[in-house]
PDB file of C-alpha atoms in Angstrom:
ATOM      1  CA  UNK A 128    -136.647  13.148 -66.410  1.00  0.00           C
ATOM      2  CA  UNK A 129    -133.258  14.992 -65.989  1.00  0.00           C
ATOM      3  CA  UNK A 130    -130.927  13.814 -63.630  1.00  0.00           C
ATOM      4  CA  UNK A 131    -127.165  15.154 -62.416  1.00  0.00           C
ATOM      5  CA  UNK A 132    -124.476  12.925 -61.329  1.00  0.00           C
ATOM      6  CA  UNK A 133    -123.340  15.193 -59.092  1.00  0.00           C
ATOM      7  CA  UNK A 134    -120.718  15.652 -56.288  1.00  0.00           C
ATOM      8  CA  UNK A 135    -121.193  18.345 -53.853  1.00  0.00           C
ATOM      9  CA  UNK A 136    -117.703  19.192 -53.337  1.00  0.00           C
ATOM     10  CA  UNK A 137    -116.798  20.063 -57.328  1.00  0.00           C
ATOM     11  CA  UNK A 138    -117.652  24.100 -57.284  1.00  0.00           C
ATOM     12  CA  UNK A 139    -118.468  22.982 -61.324  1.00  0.00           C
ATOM     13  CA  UNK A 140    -120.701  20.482 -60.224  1.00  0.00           C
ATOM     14  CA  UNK A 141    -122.219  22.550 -57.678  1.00  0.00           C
ATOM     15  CA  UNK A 142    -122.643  25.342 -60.628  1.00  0.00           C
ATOM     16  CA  UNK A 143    -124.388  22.816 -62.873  1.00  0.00           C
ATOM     17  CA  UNK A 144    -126.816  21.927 -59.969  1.00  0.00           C
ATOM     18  CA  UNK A 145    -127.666  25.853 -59.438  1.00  0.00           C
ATOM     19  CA  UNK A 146    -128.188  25.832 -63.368  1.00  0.00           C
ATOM     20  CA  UNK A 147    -130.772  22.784 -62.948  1.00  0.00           C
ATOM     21  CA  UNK A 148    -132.280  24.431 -60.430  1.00  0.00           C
ATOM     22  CA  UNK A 149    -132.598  28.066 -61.903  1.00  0.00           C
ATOM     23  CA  UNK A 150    -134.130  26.108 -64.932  1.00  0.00           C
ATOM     24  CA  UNK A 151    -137.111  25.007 -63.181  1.00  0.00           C
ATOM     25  CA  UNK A 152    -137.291  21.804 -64.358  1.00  0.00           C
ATOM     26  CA  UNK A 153    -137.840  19.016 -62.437  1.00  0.00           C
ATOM     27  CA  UNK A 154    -134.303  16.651 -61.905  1.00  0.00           C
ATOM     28  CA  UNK A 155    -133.308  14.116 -59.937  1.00  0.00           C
ATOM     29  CA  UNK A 156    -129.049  14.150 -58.244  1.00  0.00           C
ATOM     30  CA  UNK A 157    -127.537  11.344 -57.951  1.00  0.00           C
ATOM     31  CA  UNK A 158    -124.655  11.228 -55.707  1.00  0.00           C
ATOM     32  CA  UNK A 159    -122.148   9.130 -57.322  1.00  0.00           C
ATOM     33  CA  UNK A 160    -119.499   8.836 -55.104  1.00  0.00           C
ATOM     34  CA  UNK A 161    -122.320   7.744 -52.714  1.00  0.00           C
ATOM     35  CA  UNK A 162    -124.862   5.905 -55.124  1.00  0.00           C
ATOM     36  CA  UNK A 163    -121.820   4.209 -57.625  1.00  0.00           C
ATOM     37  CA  UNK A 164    -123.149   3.901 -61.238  1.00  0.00           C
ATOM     38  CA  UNK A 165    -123.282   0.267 -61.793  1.00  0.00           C
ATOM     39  CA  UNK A 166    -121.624  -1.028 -64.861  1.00  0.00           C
ATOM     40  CA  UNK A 167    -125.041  -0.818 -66.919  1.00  0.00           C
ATOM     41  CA  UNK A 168    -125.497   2.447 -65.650  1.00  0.00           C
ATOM     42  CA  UNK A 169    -121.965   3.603 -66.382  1.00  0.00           C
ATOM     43  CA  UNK A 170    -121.905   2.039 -70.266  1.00  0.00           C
ATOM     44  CA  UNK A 171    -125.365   3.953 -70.779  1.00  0.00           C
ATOM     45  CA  UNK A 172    -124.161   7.200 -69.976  1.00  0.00           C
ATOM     46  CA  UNK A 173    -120.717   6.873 -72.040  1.00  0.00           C
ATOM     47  CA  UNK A 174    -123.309   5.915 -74.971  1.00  0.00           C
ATOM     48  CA  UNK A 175    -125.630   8.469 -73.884  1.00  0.00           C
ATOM     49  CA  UNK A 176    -122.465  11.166 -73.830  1.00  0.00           C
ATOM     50  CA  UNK A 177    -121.350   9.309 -77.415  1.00  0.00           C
ATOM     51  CA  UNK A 178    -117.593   9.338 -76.751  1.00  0.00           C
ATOM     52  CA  UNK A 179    -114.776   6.604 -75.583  1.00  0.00           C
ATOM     53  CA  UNK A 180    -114.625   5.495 -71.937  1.00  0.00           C
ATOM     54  CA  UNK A 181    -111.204   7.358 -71.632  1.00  0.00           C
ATOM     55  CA  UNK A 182    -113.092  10.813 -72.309  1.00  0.00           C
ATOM     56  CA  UNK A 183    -114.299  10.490 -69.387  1.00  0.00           C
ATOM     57  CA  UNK A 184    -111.753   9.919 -67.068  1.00  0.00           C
ATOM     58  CA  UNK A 185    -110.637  12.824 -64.967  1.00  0.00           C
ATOM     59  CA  UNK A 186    -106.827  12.436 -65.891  1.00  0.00           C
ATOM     60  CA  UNK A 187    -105.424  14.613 -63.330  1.00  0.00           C
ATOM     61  CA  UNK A 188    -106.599  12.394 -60.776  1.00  0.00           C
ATOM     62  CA  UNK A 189    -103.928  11.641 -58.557  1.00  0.00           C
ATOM     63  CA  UNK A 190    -105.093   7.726 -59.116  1.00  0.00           C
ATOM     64  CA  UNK A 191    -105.313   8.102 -62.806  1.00  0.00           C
ATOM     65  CA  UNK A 192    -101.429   8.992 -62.437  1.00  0.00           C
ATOM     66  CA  UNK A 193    -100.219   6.745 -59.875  1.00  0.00           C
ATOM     67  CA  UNK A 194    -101.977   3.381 -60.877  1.00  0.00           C
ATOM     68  CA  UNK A 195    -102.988   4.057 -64.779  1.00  0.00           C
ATOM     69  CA  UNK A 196    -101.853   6.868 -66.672  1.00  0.00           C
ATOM     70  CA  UNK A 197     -98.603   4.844 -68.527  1.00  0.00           C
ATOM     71  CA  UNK A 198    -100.596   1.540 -69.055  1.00  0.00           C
ATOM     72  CA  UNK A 199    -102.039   0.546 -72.165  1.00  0.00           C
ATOM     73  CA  UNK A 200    -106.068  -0.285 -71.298  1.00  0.00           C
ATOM     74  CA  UNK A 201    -108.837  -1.449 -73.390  1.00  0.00           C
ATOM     75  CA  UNK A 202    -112.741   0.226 -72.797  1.00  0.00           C
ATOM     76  CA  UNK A 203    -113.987  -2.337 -70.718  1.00  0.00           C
ATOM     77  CA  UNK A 204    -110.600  -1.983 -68.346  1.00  0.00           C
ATOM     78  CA  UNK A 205    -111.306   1.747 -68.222  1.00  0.00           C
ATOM     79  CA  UNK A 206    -115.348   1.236 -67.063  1.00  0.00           C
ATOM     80  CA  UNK A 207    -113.654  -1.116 -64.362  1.00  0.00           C
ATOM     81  CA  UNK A 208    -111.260   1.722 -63.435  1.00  0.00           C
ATOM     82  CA  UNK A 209    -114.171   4.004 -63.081  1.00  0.00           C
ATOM     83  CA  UNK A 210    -116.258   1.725 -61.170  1.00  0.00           C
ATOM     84  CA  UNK A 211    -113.224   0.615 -58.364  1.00  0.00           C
ATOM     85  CA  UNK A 212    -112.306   4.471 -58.210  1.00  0.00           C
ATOM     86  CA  UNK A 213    -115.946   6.637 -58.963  1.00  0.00           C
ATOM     87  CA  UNK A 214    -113.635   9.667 -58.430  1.00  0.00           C
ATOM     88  CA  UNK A 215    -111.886   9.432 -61.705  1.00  0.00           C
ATOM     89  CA  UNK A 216    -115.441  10.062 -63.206  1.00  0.00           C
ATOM     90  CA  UNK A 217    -115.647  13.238 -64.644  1.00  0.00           C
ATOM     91  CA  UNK A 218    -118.301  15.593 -63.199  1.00  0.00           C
ATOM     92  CA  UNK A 219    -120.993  17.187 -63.584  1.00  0.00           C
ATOM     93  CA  UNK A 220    -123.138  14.791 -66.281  1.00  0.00           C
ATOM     94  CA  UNK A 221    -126.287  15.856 -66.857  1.00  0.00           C
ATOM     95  CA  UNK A 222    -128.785  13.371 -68.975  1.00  0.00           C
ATOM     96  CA  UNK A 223    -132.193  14.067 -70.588  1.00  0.00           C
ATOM     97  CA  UNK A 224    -133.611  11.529 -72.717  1.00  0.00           C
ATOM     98  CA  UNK A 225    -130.570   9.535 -73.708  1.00  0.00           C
ATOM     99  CA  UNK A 226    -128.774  12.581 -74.242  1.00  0.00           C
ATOM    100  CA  UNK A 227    -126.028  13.556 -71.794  1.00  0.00           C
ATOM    101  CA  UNK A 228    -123.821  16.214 -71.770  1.00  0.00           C
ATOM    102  CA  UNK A 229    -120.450  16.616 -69.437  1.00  0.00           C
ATOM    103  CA  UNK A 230    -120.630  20.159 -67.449  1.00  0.00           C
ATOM    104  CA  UNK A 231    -117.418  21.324 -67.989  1.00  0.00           C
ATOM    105  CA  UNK A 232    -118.158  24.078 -68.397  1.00  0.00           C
ATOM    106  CA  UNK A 233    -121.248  24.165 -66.280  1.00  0.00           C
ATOM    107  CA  UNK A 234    -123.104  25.894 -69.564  1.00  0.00           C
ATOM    108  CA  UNK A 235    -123.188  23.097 -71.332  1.00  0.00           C
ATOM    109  CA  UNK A 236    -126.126  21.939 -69.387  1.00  0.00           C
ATOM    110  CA  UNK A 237    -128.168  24.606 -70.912  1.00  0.00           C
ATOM    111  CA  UNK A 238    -127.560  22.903 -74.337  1.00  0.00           C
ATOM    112  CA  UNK A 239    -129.898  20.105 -73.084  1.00  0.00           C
ATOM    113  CA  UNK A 240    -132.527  21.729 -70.919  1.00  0.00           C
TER     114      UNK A 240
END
């Protein structure tokens, strides 16, 4: 199953969807400013992705800048970053099979379909 952590007010995000959807495949969207990865959820797709918690952080964030970008933080202080502020989660990721790729750009979805 393919599935799209989505949020419908990213026009990238939205473009990844309209890829899924063109592709005729069947996927499921999560939500996930509504439906918040859980900490399980959120360490499987970083492994799934294969790269550091911190390449996923959406660093222009106003957040990121007020509250993190000068401190020095370990992986495990970055998933907790994530998980208190879902925003900061870079969008769209798009997982098949324990393989995920980020949408940015929205083509990269195709890689995986």
């Amino acid at each position: 199953m393919i599935k799209i952590y989505h949020n419908p007010r990213c026009r990238k995000s939205r473009e990844g969807l309209q890829i899924l959807e063109e592709s005729g495949k069947d996927f499921e969207v999560v939500k996930y400013l509504e439906e918040i990865p859980t900490e399980k959820e959120l360490r499987k797709i970083i492994n799934c992705l294969g790269i550091k918690p911190i390449n996923l952080i959406r660093k222009n964030e106003t957040i990121w800048k007020e509250e993190y970008k000068n401190k020095v933080l370990n992986d495990d202080q970055i998933i907790e970053a994530m998980l208190e502020n879902p925003k900061l989660i870079e969008r769209p990721i798009v997982i098949k099979n324990n393989v995920a790729v980020i949408g940015r750009p929205p083509e990269n979805i195709k890689g995986i379909l």
